Tab-separated table of C-alpha atoms and ligand atoms in Angstrom:
chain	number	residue	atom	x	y	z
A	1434	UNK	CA	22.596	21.612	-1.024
A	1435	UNK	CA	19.598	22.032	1.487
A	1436	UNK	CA	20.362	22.834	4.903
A	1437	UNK	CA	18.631	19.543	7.263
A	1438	UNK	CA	20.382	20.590	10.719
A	1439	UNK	CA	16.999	20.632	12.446
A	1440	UNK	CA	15.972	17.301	11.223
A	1441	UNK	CA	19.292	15.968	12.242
A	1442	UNK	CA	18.978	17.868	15.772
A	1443	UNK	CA	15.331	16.336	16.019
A	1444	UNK	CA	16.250	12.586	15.032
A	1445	UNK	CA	19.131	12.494	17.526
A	1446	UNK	CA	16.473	13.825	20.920
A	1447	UNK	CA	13.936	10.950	19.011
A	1448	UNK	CA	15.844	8.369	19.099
A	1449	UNK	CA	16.908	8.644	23.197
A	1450	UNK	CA	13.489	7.720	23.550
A	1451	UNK	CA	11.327	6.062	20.422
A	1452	UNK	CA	13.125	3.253	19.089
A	1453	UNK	CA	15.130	3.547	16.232
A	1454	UNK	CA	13.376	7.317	16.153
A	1455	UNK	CA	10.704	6.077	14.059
A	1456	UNK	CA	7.284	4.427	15.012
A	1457	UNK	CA	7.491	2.638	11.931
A	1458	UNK	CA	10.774	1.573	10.366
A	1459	UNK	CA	10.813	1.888	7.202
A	1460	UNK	CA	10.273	6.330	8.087
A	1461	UNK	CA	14.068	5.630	9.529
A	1462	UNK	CA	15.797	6.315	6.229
A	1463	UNK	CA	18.103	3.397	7.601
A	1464	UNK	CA	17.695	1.716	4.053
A	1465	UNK	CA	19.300	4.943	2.154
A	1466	UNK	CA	22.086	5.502	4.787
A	1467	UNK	CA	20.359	9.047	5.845
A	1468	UNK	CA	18.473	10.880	8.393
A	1469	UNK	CA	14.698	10.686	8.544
A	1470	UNK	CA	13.274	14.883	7.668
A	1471	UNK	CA	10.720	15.611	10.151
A	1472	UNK	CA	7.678	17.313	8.447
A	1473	UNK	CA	6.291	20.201	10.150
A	1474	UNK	CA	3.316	20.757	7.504
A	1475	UNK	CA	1.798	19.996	4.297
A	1476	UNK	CA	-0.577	20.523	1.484
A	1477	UNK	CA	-1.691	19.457	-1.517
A	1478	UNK	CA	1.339	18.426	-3.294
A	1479	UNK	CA	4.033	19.552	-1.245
A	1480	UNK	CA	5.388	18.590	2.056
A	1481	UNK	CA	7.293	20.978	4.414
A	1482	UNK	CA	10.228	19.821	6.949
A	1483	UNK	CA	10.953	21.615	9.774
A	1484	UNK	CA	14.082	22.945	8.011
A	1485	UNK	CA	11.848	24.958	6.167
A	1486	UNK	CA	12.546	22.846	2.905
A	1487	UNK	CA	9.763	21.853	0.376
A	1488	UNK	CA	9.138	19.175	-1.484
A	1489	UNK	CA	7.080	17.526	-3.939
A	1490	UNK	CA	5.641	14.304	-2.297
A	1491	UNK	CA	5.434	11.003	-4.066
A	1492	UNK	CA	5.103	9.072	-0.270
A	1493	UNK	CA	1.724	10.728	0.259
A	1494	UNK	CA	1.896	9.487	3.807
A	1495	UNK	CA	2.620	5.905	2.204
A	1496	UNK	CA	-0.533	5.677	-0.013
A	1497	UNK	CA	-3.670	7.606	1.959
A	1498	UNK	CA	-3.175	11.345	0.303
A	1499	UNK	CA	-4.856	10.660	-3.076
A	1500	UNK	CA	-6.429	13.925	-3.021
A	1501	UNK	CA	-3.239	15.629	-1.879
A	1502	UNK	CA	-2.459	16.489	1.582
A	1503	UNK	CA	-4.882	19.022	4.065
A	1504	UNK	CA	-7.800	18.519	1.409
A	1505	UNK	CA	-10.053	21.582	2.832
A	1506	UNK	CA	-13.130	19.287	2.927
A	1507	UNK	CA	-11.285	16.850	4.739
A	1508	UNK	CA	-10.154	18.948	7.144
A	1509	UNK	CA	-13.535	20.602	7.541
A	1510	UNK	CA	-15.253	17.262	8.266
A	1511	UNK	CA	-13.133	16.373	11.008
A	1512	UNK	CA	-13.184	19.581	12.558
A	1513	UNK	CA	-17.400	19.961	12.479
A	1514	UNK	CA	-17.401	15.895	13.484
A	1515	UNK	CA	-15.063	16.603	16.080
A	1516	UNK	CA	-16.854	19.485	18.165
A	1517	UNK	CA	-19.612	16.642	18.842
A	1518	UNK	CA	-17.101	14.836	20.590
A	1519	UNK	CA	-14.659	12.267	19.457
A	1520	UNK	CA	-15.459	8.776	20.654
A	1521	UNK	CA	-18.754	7.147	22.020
A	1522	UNK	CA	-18.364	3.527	22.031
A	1523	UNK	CA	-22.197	3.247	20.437
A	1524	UNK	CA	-23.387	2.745	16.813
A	1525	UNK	CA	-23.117	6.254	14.878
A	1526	UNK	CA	-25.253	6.842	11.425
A	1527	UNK	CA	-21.453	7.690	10.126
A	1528	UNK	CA	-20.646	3.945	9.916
A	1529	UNK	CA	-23.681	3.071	8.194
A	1530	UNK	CA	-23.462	6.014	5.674
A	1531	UNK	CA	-19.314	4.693	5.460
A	1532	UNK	CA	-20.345	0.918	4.846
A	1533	UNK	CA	-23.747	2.267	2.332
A	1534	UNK	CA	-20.715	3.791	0.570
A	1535	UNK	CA	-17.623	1.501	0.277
A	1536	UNK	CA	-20.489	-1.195	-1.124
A	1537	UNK	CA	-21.556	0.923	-3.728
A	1538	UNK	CA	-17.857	1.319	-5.149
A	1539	UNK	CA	-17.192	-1.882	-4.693
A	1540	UNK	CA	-19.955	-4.330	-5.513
A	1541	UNK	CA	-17.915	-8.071	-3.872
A	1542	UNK	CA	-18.455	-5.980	-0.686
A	1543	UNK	CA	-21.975	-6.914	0.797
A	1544	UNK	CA	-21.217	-6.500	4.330
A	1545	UNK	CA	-18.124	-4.752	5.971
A	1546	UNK	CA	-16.764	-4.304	9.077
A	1547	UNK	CA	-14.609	-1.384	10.210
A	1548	UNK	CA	-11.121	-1.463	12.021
A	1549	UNK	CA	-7.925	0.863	12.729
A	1550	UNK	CA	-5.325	0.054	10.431
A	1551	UNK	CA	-4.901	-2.484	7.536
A	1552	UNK	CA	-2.668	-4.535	9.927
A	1553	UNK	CA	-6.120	-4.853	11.914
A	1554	UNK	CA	-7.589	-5.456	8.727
A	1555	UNK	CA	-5.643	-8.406	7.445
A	1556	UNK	CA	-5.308	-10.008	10.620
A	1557	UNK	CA	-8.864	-10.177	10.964
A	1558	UNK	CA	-9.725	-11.774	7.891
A	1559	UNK	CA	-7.532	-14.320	8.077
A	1560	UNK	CA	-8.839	-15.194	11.297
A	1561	UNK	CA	-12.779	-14.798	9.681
A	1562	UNK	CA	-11.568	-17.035	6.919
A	1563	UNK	CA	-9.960	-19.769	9.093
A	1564	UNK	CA	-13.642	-19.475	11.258
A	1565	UNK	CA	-15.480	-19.986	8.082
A	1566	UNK	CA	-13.856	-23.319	6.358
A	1567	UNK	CA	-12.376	-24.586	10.019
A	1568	UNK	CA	-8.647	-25.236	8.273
A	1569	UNK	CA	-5.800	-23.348	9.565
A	1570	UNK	CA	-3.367	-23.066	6.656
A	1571	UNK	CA	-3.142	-19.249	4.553
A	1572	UNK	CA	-1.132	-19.192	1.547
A	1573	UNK	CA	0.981	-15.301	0.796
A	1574	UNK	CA	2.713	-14.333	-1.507
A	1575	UNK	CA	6.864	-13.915	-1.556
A	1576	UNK	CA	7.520	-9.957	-1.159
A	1577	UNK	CA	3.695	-9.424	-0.583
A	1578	UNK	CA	3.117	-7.121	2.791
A	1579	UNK	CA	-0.388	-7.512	4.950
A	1580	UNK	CA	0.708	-5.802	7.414
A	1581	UNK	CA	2.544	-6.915	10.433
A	1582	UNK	CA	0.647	-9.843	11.875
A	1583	UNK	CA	2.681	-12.814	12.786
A	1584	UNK	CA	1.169	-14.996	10.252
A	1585	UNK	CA	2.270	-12.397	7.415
A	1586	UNK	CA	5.895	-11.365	8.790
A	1587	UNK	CA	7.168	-14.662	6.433
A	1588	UNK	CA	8.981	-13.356	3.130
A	1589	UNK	CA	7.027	-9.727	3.888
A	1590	UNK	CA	7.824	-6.951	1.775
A	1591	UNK	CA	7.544	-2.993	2.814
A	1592	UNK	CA	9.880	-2.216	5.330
A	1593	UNK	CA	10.575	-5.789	6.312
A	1594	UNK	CA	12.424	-6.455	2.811
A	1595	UNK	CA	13.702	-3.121	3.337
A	1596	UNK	CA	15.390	-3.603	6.751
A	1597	UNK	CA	16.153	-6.945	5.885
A	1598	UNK	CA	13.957	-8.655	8.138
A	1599	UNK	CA	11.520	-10.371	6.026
A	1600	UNK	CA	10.871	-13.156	9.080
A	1601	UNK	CA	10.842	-11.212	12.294
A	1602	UNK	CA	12.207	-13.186	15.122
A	1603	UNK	CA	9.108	-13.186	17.598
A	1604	UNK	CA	7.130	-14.790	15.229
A	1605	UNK	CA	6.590	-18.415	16.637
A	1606	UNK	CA	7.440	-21.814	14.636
A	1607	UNK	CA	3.965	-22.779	15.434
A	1608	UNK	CA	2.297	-19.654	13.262
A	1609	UNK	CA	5.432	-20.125	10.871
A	1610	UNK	CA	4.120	-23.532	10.108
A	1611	UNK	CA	1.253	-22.796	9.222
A	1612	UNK	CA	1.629	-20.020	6.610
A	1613	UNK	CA	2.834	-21.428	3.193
A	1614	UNK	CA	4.456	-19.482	0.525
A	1615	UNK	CA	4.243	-19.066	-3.086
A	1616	UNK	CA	5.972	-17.526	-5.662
A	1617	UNK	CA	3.929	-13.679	-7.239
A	1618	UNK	CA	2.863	-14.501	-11.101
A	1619	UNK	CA	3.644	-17.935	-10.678
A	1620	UNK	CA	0.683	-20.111	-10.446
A	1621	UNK	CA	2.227	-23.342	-10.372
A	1622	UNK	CA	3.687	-22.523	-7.151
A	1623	UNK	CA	0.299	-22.077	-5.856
A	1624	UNK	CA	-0.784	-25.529	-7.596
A	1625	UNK	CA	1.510	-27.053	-6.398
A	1626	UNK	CA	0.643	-26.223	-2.709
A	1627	UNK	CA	-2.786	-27.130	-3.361
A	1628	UNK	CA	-2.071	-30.467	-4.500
A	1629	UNK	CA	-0.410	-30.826	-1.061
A	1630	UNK	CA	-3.119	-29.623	0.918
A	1631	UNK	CA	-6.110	-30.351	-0.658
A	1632	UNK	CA	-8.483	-29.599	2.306
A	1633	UNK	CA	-6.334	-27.528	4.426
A	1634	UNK	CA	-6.424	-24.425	3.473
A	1635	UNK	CA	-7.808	-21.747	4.266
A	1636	UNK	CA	-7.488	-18.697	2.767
A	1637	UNK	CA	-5.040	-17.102	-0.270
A	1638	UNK	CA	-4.242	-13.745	0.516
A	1639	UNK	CA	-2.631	-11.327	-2.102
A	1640	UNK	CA	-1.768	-8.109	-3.137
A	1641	UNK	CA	-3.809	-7.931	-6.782
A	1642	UNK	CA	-1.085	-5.852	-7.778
A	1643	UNK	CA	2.166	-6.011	-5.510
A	1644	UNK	CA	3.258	-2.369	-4.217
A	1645	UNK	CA	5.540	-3.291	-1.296
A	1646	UNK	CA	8.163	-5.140	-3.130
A	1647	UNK	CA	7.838	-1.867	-5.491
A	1648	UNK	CA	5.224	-1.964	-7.735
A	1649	UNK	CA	5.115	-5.337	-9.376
A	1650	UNK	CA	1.964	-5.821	-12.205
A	1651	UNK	CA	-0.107	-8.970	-11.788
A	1652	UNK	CA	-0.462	-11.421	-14.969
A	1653	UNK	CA	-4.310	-11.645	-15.305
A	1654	UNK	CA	-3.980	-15.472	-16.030
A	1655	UNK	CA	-2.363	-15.722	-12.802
A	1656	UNK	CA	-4.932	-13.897	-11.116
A	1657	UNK	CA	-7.731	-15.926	-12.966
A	1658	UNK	CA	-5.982	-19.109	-12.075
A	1659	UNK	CA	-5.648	-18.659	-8.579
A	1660	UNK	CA	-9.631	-17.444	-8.523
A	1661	UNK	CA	-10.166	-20.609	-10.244
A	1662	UNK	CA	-8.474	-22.748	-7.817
A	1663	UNK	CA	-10.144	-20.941	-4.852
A	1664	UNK	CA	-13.111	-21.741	-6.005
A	1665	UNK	CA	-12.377	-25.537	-7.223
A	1666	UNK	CA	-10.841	-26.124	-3.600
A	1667	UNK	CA	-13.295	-23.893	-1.018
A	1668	UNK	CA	-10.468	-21.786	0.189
A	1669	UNK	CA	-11.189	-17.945	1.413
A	1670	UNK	CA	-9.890	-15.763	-0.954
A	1671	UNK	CA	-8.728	-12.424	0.118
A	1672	UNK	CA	-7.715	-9.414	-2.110
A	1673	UNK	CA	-5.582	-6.910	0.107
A	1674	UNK	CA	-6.652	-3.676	-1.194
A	1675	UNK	CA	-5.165	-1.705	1.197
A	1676	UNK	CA	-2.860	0.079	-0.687
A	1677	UNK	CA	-4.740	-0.741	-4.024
A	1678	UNK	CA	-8.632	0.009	-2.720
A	1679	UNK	CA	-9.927	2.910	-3.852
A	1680	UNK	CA	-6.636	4.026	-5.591
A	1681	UNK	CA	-6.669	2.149	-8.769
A	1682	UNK	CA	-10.056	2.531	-9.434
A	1683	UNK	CA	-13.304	3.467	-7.716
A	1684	UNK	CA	-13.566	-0.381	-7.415
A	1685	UNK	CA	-10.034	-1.053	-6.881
A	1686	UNK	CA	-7.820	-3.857	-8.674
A	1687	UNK	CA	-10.733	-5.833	-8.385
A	1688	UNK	CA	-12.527	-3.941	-11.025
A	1689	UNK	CA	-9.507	-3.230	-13.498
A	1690	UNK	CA	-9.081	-7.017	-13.562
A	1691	UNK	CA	-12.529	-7.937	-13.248
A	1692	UNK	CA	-11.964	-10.694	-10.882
A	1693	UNK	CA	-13.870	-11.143	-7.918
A	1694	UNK	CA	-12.301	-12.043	-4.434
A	1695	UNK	CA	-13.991	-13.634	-1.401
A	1696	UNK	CA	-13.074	-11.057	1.137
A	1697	UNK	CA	-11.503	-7.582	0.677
A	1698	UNK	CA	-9.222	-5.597	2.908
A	1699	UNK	CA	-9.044	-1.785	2.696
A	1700	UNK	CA	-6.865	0.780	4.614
A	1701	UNK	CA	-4.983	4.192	3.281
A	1702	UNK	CA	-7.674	5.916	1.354
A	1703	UNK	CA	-10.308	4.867	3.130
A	1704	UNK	CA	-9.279	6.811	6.125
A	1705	UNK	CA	-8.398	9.840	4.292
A	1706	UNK	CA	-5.908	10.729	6.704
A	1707	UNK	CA	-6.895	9.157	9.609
A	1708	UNK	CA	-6.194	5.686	10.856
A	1709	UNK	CA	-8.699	3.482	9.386
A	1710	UNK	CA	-8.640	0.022	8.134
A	1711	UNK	CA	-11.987	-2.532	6.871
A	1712	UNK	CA	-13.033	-6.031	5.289
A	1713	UNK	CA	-15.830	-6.995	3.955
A	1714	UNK	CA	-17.216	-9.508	1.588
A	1715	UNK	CA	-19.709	-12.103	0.331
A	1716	UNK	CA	-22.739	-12.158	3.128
A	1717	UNK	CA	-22.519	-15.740	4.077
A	1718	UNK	CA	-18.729	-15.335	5.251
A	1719	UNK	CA	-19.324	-11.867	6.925
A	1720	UNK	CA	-22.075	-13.616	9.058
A	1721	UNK	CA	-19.818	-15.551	10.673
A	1722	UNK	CA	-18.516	-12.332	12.643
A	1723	UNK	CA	-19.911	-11.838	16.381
A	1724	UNK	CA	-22.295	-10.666	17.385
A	1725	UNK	CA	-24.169	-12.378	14.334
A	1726	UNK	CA	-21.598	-15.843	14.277
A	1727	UNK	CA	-19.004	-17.597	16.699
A	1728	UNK	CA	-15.585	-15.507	15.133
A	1729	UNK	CA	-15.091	-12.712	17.890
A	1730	UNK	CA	-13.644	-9.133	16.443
A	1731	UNK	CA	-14.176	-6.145	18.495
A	1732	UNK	CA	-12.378	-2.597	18.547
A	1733	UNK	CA	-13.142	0.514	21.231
A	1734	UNK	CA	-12.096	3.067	18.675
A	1735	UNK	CA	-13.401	1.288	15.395
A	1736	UNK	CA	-15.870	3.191	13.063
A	1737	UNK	CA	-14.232	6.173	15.125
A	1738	UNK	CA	-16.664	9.105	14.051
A	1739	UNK	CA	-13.423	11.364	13.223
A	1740	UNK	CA	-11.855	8.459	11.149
A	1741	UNK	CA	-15.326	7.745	9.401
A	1742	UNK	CA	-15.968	11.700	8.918
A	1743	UNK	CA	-12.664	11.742	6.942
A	1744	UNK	CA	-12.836	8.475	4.816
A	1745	UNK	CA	-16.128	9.281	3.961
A	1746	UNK	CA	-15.678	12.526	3.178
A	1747	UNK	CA	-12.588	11.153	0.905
A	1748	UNK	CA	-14.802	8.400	-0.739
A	1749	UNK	CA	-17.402	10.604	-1.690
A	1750	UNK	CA	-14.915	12.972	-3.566
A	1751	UNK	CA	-13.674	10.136	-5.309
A	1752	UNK	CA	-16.821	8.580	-6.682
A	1753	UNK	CA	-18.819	11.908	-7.367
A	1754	UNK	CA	-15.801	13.828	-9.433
A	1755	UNK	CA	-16.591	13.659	-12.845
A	1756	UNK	CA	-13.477	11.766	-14.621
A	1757	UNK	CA	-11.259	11.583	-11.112
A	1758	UNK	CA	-9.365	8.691	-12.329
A	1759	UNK	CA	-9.135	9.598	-15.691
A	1760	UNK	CA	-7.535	12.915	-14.876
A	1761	UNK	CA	-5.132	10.919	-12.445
A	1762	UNK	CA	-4.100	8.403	-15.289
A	1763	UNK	CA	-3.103	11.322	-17.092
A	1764	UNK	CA	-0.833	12.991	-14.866
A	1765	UNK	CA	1.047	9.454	-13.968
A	1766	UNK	CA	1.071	8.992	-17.452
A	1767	UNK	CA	3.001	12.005	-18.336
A	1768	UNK	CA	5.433	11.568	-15.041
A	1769	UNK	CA	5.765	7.566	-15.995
A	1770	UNK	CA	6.284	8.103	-19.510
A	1771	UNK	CA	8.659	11.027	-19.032
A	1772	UNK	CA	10.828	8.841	-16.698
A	1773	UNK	CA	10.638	6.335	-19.002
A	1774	UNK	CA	12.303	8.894	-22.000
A	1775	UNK	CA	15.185	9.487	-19.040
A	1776	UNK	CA	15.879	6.235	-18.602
A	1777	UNK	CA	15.955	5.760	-22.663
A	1778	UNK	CA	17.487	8.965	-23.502
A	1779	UNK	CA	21.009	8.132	-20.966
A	1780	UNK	CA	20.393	4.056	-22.143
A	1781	UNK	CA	20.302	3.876	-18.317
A	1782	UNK	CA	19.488	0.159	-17.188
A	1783	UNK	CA	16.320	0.357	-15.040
A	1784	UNK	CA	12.501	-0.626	-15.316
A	1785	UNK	CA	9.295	1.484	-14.559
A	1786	UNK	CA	6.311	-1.012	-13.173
A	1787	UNK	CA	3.208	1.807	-13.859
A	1788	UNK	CA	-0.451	1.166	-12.849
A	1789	UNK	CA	-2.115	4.156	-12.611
A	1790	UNK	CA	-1.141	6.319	-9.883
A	1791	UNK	CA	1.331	3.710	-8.276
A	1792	UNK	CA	5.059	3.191	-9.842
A	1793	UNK	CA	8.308	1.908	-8.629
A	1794	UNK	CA	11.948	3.098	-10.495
A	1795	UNK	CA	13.581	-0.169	-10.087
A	1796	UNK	CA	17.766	-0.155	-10.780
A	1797	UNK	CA	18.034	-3.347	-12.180
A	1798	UNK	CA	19.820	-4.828	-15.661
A	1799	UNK	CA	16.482	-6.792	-15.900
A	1800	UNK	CA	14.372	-6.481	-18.919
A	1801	UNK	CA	11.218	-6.555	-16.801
A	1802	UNK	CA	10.400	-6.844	-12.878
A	1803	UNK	CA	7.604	-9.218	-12.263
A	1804	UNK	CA	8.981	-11.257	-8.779
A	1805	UNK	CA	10.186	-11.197	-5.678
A	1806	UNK	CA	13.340	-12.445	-6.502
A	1807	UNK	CA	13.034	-9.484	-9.863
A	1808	UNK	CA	13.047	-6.937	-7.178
A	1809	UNK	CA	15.543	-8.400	-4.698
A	1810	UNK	CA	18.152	-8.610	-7.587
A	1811	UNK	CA	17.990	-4.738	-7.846
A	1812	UNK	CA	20.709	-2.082	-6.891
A	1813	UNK	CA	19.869	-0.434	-3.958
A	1814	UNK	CA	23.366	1.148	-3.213
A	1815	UNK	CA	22.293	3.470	-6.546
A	1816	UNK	CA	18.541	3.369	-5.322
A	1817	UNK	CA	20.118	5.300	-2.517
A	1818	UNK	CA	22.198	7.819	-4.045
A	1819	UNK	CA	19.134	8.625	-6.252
A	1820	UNK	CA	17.039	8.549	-3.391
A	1821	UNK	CA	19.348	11.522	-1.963
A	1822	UNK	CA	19.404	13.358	-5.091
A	1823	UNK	CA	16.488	13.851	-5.439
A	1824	UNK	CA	15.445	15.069	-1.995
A	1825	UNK	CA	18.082	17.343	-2.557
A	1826	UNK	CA	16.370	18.998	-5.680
A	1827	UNK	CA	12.906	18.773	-3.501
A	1828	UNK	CA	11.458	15.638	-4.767
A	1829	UNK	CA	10.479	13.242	-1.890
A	1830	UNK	CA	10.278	9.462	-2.840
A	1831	UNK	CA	9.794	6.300	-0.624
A	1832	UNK	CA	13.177	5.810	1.362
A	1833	UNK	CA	13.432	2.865	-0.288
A	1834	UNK	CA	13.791	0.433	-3.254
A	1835	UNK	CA	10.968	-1.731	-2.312
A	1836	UNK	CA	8.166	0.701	-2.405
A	1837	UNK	CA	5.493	2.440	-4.852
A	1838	UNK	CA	5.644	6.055	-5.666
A	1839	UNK	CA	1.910	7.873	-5.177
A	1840	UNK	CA	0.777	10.189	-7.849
A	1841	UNK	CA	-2.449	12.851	-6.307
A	1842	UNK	CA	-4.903	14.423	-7.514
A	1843	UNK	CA	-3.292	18.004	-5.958
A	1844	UNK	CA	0.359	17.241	-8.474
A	1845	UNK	CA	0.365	19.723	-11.073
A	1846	UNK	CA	1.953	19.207	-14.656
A	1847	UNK	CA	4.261	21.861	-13.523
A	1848	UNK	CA	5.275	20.010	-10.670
A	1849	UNK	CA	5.292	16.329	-12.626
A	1850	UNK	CA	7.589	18.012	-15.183
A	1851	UNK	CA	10.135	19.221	-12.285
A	1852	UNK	CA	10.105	15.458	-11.197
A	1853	UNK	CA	10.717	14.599	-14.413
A	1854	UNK	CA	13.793	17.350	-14.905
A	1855	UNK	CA	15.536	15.976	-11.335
A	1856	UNK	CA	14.841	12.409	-12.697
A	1857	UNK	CA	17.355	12.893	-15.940
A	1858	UNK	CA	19.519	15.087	-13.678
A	1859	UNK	CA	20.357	12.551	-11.031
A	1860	UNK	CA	20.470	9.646	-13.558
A	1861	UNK	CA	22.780	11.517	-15.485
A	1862	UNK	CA	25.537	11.719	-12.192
A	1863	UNK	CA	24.790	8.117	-11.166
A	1864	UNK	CA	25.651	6.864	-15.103
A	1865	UNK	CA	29.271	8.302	-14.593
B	610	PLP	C1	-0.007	-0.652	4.246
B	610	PLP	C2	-0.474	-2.024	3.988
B	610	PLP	C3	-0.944	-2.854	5.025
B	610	PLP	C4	-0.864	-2.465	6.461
B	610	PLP	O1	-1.668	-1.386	6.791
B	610	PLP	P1	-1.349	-0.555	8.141
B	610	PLP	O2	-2.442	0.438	8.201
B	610	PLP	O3	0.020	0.001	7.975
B	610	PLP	O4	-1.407	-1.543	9.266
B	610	PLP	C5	-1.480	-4.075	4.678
B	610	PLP	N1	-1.540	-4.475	3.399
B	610	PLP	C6	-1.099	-3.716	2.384
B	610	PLP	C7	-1.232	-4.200	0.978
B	610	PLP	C8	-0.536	-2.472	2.636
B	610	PLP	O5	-0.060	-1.741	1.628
């Protein structure tokens, strides 16, 4: 058993004065019954607590870390951007060189604006989209997570579904109202909202493929269909790629599916590390945004030239390695297919939703998990107790059911077949 007496020590001073310990909930381990670890250090693969335990991380600070944590080229762009100071509050070539870049991986983007976090992200295309067509209604998606806006905190995933809370009390009747909700890979729920509101609304906002209910695989008829109906009835619509952009694909879920939204949202990668979020889109809605049009965004910190130094510096890695998602299919390949033999070789009742370097164990009796109400049906007392075994053998997943898994570019085979070893070993106790 490792020794987590430090961590414990730590959490109990945090939570006298952060609340709940955490400044974000789902880090709380509340979900698994445990005790956040407190990381004192990373790199590439591996994450240290302050225990002096390592692990192999599959959180990769909850989707960012593609290249594997303390990337030396990452590192040394912030540090030479940094010693010409950190902020100005003025235009920087960085941002131009950062927007020149995201367009040319991802060709719906002709115009982008930057932000601090996806949350920032979201909220500000909904608001851009609801400018453009002058309707106020957004349709989400059941289990789908944009961060935590009021208008999104209705049936969220991430750690909302977690905790339990997937409508937050502070979130007023008014905004309530005017979100609807349909059901993931089920289009006639989205029909069937159009029909209602013909002219209303505004914008459809989804996750092209779900990662904060767990990783849940979009049907590409359901994707078509709601392009389709987008289109048919003038609404916005609005791929959030924050955990998708840029992972997936140099072009995100976008490309793989080959369908092309109105407006994008990016976050995670884009940042490399540092707190970054972005939308962008089709020219004619982008030039609605002030100062150009009447829909007012601003941000003191945004296009930060530490936060563009890094994302940039991340991009560029990305789209100029020969074969970088090729190599990365392979490696979640061999970990998704060799959790797949566990789960055959013990006949142990549980699904693996795969797409590329995102995947989600679910413990469910289901044949397949393809919905909100898939996911919620799973067994998250024996999430838990897997959850705990493996940290124990120094694997470190999400802290909870309802979130993807991150394969990097820094995981070795070595490493994915030690995954793979404490995978069969702590299926193996949980089937007696
Ligand atoms: C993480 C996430 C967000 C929120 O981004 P933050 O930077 O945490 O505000 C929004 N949408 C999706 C799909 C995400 O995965």
């Amino acid at each position: 058993m490792k020794q987590y007496t430090q961590s414990i020590e730590a959490f109990k001073e945090a939570l006298k004065h952060i609340p709940g310990g955490v400044n974000s909930p789902v880090r709380s381990f509340k979900s698994v019954d445990g005790d956040p670890l407190f990381i004192a250090n990373a790199r590439g693969a591996k994450v240290f607590d302050i225990d002096g335990n390592e692990y192999i991380d599959y959180v990769g600070s909850w989707g960012p870390m593609i290249l594997g944590h303390s990337h030396p080229d990452i590192i040394m762009a912030i540090q030479k951007t940094a010693a010409k100071g950190t902020s100005f509050g003025a235009p920087t070539l960085l941002e131009t060189e950062m927007a020149i870049q995201i367009k040319k991986m991802v060709p719906s983007i002709d115009s982008i604006r930057m932000v601090n976090s996806g949350t920032e992200a979201t909220m500000s295309a909904l608001r851009l989209a609801r400018g453009y067509t002058g309707r106020e209604l957004v349709v989400k998606f059941e289990g789908c997570y944009h961060g935590h806006n009021d208008s999104f905190l209705i049936k969220a995933g991430s750690g909302a579904l977690t905790l339990g809370m997937p409508n937050s009390p502070g979130v007023t009747s008014g905004t309530a109202k005017d979100t609807l909700i349909a059901r993931y890979n089920d289009l006639d729920s989205v029909k069937d909202l159009f029909i209602r509101y013909p002219d209303q609304i505004a914008a459809v906002i989804l996750e092209p493929v779900a990662g904060n209910m767990g990783v849940v695989i979009p049907d590409l008829e359901f994707l078509k269909g709601i392009r389709e109906l987008c289109t048919r009835y003038e609404t916005v619509l609005i791929f959030d790629e924050v955990m998708t952009g840029f992972r997936l694909s140099k072009g995100g879920a976008q490309q793989i599916f080959g369908i092309t939204p109105d407006l994008t949202t990016f976050g995670k990668i884009i940042g490399g590390g540092l707190p970054v979020g972005a939308y962008g889109g089709k020219q004619e809605i982008m030039d609605k945004l002030a100062p150009k049009g009447p829909v007012y965004q601003a941000g003191t910190l945004s296009g930060n030239p530490l936060a563009m130094a890094a994302g940039l510096t991340a991009l560029k890695i990305l789209d100029e390695t020969e074969g970088f998602y090729d190599t990365l299919e392979e490696k979640s390949a061999r970990l998704g297919d060799g959790i797949q033999k566990c789960l055959d070789d013990l006949k142990f009742p549980g699904v693996l939703n795969r797409i590329g370097s995102m995947f989600t164990l679910f413990f469910t009796e289901d044949a397949k998990v393809s919905s909100y109400a898939d996911a919620c049906r799973c067994n998250t007392t024996n999430y838990a107790r897997f959850f705990k075994m493996a940290l124990d053998s120094g694997v470190y997943l999400a802290p909870s059911q309802f979130e993807a898994g991150f394969m990097s570019a820094a995981h070795t085979t070595k490493k994915i077949d030690k995954t793979i070893e404490a995978t069969y070993e702590a299926l193996k106790v949980l089937k007696n």
